[in-house]
Coordinates of C-alpha atoms and ligand atoms in Angstrom, one line a residue:
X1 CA 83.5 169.2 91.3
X2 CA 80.0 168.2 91.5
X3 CA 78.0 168.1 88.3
X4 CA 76.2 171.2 87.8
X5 CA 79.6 173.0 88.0
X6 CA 81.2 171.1 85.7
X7 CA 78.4 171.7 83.1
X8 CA 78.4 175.2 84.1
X9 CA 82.0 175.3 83.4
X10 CA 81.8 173.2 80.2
X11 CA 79.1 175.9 79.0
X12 CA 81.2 178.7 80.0
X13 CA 83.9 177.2 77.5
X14 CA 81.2 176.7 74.4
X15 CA 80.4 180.1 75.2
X16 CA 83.8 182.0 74.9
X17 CA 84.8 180.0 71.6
X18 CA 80.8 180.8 69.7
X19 CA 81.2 183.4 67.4
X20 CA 77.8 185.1 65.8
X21 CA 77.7 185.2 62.5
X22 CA 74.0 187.2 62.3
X23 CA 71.4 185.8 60.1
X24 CA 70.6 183.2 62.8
X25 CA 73.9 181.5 62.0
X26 CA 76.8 180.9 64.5
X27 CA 79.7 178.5 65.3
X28 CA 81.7 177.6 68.3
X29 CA 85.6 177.5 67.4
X30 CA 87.6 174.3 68.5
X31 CA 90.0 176.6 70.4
X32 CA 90.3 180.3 69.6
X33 CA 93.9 180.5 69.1
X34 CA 94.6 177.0 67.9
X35 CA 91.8 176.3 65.3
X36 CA 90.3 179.9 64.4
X37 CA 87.4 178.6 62.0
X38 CA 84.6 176.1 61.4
X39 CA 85.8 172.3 62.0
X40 CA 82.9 170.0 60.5
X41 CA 83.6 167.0 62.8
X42 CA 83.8 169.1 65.7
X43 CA 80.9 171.1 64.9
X44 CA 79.0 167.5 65.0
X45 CA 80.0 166.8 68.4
X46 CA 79.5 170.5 69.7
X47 CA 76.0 170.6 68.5
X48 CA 75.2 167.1 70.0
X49 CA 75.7 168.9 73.3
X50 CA 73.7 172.4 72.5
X51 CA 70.6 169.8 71.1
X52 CA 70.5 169.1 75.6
X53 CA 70.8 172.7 76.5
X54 CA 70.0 175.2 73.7
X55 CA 68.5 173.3 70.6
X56 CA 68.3 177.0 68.8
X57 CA 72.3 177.1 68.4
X58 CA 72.4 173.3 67.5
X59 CA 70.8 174.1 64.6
X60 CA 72.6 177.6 64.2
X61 CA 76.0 175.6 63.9
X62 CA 74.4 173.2 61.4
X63 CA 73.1 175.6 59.7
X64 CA 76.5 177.2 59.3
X65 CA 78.4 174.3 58.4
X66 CA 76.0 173.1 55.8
X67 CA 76.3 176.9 54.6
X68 CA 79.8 175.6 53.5
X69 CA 78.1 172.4 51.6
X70 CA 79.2 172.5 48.1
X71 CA 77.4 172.4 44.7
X72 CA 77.8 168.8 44.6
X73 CA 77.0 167.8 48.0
X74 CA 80.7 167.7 49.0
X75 CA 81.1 169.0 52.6
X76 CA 84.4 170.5 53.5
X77 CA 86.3 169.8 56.5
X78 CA 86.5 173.6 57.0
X79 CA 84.4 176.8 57.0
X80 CA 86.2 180.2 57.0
X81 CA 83.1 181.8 57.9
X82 CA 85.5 184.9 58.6
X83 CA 88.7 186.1 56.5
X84 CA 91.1 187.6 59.3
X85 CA 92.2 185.2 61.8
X86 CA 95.6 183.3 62.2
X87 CA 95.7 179.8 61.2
X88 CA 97.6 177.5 58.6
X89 CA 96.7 176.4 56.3
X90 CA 94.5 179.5 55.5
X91 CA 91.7 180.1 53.1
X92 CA 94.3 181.6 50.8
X93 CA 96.4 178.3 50.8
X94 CA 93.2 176.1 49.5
X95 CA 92.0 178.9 47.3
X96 CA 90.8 177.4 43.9
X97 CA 89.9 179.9 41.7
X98 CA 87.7 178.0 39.1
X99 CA 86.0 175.5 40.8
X100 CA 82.4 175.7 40.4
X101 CA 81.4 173.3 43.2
X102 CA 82.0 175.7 45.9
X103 CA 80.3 178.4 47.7
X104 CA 80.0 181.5 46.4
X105 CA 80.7 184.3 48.8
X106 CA 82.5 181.3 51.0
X107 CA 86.2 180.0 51.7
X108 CA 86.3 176.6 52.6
X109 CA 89.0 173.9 52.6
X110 CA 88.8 170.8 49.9
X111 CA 88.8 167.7 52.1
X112 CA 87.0 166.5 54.0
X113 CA 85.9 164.8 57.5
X114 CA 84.3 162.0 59.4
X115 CA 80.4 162.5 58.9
X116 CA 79.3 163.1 62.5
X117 CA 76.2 165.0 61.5
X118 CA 73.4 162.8 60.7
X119 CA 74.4 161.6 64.2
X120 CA 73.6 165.0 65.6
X121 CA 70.7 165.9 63.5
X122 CA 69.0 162.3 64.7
X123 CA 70.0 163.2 68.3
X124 CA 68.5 166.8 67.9
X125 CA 65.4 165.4 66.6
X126 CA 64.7 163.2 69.0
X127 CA 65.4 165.9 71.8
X128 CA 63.2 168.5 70.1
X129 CA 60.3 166.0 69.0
X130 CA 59.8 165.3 73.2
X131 CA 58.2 169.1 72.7
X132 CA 57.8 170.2 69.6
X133 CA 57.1 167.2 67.1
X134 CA 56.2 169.3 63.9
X135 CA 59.7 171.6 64.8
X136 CA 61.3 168.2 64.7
X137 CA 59.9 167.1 61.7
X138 CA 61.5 170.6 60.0
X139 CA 64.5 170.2 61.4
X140 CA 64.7 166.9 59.0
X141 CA 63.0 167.9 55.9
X142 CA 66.0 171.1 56.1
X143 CA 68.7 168.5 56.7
X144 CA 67.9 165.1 55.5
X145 CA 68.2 166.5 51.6
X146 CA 71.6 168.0 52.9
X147 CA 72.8 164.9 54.8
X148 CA 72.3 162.6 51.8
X149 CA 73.5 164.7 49.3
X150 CA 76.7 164.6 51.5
X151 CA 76.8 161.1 51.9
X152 CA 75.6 160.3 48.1
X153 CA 78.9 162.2 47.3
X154 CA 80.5 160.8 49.6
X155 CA 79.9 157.1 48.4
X156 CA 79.9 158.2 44.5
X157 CA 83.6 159.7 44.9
X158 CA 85.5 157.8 47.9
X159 CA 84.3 154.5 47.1
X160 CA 83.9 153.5 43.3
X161 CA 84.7 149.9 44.5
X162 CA 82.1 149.5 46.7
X163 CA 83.4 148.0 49.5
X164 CA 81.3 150.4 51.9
X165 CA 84.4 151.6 53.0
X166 CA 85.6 154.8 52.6
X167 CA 89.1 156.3 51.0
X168 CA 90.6 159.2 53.1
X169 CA 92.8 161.3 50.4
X170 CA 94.6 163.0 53.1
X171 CA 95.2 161.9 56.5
X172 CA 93.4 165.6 57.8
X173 CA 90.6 163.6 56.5
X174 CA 90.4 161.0 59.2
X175 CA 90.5 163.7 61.7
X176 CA 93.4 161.7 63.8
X177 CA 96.3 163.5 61.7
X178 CA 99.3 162.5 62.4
X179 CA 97.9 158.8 63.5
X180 CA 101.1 156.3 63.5
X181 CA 98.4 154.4 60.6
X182 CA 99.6 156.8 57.6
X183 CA 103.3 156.8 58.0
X184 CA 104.6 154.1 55.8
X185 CA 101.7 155.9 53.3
X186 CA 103.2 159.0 53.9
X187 CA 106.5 158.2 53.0
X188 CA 106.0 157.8 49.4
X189 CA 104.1 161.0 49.3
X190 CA 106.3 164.6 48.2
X191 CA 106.8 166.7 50.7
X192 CA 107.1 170.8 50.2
X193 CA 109.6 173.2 52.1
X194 CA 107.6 174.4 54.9
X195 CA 110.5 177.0 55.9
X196 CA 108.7 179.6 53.2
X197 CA 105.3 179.4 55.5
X198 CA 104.4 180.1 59.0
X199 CA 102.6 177.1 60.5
X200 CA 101.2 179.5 63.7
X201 CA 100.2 176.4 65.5
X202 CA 102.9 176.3 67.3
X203 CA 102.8 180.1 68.4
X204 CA 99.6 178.7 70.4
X205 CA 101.3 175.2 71.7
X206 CA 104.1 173.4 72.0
X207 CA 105.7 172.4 69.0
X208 CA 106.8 168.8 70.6
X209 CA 102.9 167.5 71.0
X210 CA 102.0 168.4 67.3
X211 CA 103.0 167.0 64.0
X212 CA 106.3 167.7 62.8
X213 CA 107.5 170.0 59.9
X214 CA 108.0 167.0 57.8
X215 CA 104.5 165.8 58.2
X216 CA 103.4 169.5 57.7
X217 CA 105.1 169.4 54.1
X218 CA 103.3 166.7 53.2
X219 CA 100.4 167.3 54.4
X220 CA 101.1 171.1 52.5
X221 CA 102.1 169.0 49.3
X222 CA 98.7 166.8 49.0
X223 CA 96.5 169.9 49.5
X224 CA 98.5 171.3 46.4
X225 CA 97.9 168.0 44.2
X226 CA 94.1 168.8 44.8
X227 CA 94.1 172.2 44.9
X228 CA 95.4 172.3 41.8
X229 CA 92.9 170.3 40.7
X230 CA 89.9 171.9 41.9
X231 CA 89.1 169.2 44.7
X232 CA 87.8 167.3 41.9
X233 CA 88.3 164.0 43.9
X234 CA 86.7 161.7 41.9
X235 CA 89.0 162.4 38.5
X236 CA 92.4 162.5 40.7
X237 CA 91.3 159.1 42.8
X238 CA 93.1 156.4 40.3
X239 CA 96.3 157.6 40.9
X240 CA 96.4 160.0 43.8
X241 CA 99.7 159.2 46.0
X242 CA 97.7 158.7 49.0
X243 CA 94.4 156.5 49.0
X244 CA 93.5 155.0 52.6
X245 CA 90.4 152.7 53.5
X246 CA 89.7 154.3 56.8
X247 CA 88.0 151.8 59.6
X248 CA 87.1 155.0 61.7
X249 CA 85.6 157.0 58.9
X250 CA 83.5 154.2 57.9
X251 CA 82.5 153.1 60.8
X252 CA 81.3 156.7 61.5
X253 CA 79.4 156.2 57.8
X254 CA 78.0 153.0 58.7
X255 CA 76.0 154.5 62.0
X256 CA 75.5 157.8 60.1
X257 CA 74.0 155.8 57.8
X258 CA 71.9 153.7 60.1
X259 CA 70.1 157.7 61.3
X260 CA 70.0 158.4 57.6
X261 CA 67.6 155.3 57.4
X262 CA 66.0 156.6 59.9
X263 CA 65.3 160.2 59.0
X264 CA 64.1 158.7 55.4
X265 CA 61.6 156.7 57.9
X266 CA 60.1 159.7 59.4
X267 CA 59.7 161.5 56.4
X268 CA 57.9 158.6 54.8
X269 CA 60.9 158.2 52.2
X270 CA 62.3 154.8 51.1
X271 CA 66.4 154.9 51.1
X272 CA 67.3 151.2 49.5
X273 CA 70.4 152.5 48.6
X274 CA 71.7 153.2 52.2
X275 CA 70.5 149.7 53.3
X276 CA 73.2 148.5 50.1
X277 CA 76.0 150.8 51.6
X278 CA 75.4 149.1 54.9
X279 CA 75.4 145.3 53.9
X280 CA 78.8 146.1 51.8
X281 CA 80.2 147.7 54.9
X282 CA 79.3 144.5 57.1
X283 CA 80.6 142.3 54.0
X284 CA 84.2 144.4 54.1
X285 CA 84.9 144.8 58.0
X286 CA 84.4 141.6 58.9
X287 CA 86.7 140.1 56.6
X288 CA 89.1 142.2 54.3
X289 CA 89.8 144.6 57.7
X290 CA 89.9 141.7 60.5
X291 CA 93.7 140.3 60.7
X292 CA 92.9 137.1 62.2
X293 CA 96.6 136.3 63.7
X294 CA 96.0 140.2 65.6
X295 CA 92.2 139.6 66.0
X296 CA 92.0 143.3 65.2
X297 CA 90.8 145.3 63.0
X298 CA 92.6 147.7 60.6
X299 CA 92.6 149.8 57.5
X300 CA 93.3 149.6 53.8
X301 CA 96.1 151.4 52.1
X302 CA 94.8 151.1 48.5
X303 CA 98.1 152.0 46.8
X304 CA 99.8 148.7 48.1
X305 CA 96.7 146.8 48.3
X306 CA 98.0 146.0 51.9
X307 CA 96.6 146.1 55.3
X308 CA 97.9 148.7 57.5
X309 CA 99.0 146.4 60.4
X310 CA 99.4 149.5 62.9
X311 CA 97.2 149.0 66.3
X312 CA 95.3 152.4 67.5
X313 CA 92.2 153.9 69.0
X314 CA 90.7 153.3 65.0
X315 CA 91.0 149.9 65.5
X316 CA 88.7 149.6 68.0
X317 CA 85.8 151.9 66.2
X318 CA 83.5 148.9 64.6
X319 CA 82.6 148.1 67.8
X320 CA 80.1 151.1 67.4
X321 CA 78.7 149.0 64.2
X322 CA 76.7 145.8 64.3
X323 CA 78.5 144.4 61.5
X324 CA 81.2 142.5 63.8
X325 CA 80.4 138.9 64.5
X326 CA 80.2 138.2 68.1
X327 CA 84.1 136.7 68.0
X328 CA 85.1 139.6 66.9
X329 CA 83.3 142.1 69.3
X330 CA 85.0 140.0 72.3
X331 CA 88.6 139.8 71.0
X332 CA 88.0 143.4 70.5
X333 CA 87.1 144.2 73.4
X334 CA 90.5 142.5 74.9
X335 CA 92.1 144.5 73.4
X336 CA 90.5 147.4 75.1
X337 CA 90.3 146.2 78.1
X338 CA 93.4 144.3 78.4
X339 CA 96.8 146.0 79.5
X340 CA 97.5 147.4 76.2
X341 CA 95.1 150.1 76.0
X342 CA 95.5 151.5 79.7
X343 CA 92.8 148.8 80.9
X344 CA 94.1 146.3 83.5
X345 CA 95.4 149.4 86.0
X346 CA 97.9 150.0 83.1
X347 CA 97.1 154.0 83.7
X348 CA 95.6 155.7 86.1
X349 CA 92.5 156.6 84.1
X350 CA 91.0 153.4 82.1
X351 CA 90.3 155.5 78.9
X352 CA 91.8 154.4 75.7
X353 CA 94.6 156.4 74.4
X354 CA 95.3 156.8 70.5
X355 CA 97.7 154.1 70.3
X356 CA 98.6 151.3 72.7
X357 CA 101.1 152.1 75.1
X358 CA 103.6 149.5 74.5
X359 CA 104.2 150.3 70.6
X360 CA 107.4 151.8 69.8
X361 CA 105.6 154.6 68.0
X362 CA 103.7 155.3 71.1
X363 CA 104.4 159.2 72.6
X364 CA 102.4 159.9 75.7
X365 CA 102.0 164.0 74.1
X366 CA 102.5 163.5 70.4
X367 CA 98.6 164.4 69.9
X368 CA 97.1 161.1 68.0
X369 CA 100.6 158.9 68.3
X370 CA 99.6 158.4 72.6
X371 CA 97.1 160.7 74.0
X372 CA 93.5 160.0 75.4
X373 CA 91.4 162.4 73.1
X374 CA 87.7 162.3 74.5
X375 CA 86.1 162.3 71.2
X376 CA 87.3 158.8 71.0
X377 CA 86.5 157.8 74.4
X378 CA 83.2 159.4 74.0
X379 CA 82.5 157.3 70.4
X380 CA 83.8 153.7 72.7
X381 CA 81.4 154.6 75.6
X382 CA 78.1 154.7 73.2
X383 CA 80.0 151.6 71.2
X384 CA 79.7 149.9 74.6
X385 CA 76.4 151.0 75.9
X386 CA 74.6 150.4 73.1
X387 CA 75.8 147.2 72.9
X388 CA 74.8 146.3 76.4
X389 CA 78.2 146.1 78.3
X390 CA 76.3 149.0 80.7
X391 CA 78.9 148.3 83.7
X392 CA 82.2 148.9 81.5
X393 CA 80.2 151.8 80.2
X394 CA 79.4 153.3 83.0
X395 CA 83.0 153.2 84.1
X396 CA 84.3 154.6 80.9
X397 CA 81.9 157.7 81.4
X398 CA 82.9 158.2 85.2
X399 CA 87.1 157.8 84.2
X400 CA 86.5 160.4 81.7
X401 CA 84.3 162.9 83.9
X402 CA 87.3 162.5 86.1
X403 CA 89.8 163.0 84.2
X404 CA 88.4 166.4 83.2
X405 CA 87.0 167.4 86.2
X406 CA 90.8 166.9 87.8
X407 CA 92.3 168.9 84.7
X408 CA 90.0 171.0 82.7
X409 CA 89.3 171.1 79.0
X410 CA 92.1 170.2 77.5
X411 CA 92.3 169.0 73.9
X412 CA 94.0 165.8 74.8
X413 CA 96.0 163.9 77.5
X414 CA 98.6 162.1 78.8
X415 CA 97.8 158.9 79.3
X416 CA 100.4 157.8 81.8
X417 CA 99.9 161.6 83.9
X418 CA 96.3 163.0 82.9
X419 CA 98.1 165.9 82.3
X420 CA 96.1 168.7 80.0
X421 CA 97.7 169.0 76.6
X422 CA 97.3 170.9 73.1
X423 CA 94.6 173.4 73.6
X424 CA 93.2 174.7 76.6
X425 CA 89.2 175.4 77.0
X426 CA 88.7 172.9 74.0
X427 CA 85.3 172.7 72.7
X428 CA 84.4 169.7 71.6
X429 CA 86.1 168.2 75.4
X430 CA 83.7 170.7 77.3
X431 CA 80.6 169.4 74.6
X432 CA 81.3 165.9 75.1
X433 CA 81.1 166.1 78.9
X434 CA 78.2 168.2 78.6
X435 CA 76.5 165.5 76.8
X436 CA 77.9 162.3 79.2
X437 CA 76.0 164.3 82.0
X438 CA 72.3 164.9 80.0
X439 CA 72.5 160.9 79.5
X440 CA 69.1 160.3 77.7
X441 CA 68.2 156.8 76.1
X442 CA 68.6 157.5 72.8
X443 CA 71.5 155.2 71.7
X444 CA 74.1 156.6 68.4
X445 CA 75.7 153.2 67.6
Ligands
2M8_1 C1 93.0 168.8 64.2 O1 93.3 169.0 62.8 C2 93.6 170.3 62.2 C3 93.5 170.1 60.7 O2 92.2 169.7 60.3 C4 94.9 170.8 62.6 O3 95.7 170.2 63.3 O4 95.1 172.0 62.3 C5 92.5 167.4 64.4 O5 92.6 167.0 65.7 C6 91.1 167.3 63.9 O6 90.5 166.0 64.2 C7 90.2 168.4 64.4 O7 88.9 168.4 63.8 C8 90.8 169.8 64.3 C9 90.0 170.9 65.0 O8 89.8 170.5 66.3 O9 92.2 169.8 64.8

């Protein structure tokens, strides 16, 4: 497939999962059976790839998922922009009738996700500024306020320690769900009896490459704890059951943060306070995440003051940062490169899967316990381009244009086959190779 048709077809894709909301606001659906609604992670990556080919909808899906932003800057990892579709769990499952954060007019869920969009605001500015510089400079005064707010609350509520790492309450919140990372975490977490709900994901997929019923409970049962408390995250934190110091999340914070800095720079702001988050950050990887006998880096589990000694794809995410001494970045990169991540010829597409394949919890299908997701390999290409390794880049970009090109859209695949799985026509698959083929120079890392 030659390029133009395989951004044709990646557009064709974005355009059968948007759904116009009027008012100049509109979102693209991850899949329209699978995930209905508004994702805010995936909405981050979608609207990277509109900022190349329609900046006007970039902004229209922004604009929409901020419409979701709560009262206290809090942005949900959902928007149920519409009431009728089929998904679990729905808007009437988060429901909380008193709390006075949240939209009015709005369902939305209570967690949250990692924050992707000052990345895509920065990358939309830069695009529109090449013609427009005063639009560009709009585009930040509207979403600079929002994007701090949202990381302010962020800091304020999922990091009271100050490590410039921050606590996932729910493992939906790292986005990588049922990551092998939050088992032992999930096993001392209450589960509820899913048989009195319908999960209707696996109407749209097969049930053996998604989480399991169990994990569904207690995903079901956490949702309750803060349901029932209003998502007021900050007053459950002491002694929620499940507290995580997430190494992808925060690594995601830590570049956010570097485009925060450099939105306040534009707008003639001073932001000391981000430059603070970003020097705790580079304190706390380097040495309370870094297992020296591994030479890899891992996450917190705050309830057994313990690291998490479980190798994945998250493992590998500060290598988007500049925090990591040099020693680090190359024992890092072993381990992507080596056999144990498909490098080496160990698969026939060198793309890092969500765990390594040699781990007894590794399952080729079991969505983030084996598969190559491209969001990741997407993250690892900039982490390696921007830090000048240009050849293995460039290799990472061509093994994931194949790898789509030879099987479509899929949500995520087999690393051992390359065989599609999860959702067909997935959007933030057909965004992401949209992007790798408008390469630009801006870097994200
Ligand atoms: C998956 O998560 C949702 C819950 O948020 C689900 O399984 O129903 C994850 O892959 C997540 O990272 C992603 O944002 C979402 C929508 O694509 O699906």
């Amino acid at each position: 497939m030659n390029p133009e048709s395989v951004i044709e077809k990646a557009m064709k894709v974005l355009e059968e999962n948007w759904l116009d909301l009027g008012n100049g606001l509109g979102f693209t659906m991850p899949s329209d059976c699978l995930y209905p609604f508004q994702w805010n992670w995936d909405s981050g990556f979608i609207a990277y790839a509109y900022a190349h080919i329609a900046p006007s909808k970039a902004l229209s899906e922004m604009r929409a998922l901020f419409s979701g932003q709560w009262d206290n800057g809090f942005l949900p990892h959902m928007v149920f922009h519409k009431k009728h579709a089929n998904y679990f769990p729905g808007p009437d499952v988060w429901n909380c009738k008193s709390g006075s954060n949240v939209p009015r007019g709005l369902h939305t869920s209570g967690i949250t996700q990692p924050p992707v969009v000052a990345l895509t605001i920065w990358h939309l500015y830069e695009i529109v500024k090449e013609t427009d510089e005063e639009h560009a400079l709009e585009i930040l005064r509207e979403f600079y306020p929002k994007i701090l707010h949202c990381h302010r609350h962020l800091k304020a509520t999922r990091d009271p320690e100050n490590s410039g790492l921050i606590t996932i309450m729910h493992p939906w919140e790292s986005g990588l769900d049922n990551s092998p990372r939050w088992d032992e975490a999930l096993e001392q977490v209450e589960s509820m009896d899913m048989s009195q709900f319908d999960r209707h994901d696996t109407a749209c997929v097969s049930a053996d490459t998604r989480p399991s019923d169990e994990e569904y409970g207690k995903y079901l049962y956490l949702v309750t704890l803060m349901r029932n408390e209003c998502y007021d995250h900050a007053a459950m934190y002491d002694d929620f059951p499940f507290k995580i110091k997430d190494i992808i999340f925060s690594s995601i914070f830590q570049i956010a943060n570097s485009k925060l800095l450099k939105m306040a720079t534009e707008l003639g702001e001073q932001l000391p306070e981000a430059e603070e988050w970003m020097q705790q950050f580079g304190t706390s990887i380097s040495s309370r995440c870094w297992h020296k006998d591994d030479q890899f880096f891992y996450d917190i589990d705050l309830t057994t003051n313990t690291l998490i000694t479980k190798k994945s794809v998250a493992g590998l995410s500060p290598l988007m940062t500049d925090a990591i001494t040099a020693d680090q970045r190359t024992a890092v990169m072993k381990h992507l490169f080596g056999g144990e991540f498909c490098g080496d010829g160990a698969c026939p597409f060198n793309l890092a899967p969500s765990t390594p394949l040699k781990e007894a919890f590794f399952n080729p299908n079991l969505y983030w316990r084996g598969p190559i997701w491209i969001n990741m390999n997407w993250l690892l290409w900039h982490a390696l381009r921007d830090h000048g390794e240009t050849e293995k880049a460039q290799a990472m970009k061509q093994a994931m244009l194949q790898l789509v090109t030879e099987n479509g859209f899929w949500e995520y695949y087999n690393p051992e086959t390359g065989k599609g799985l999860g959702a067909t026509n997935f959007s933030w698959t057909a965004a992401l190779v949209i992007d790798l083929l408008h390469e630009k120079t801006d870097t994200l890392c």
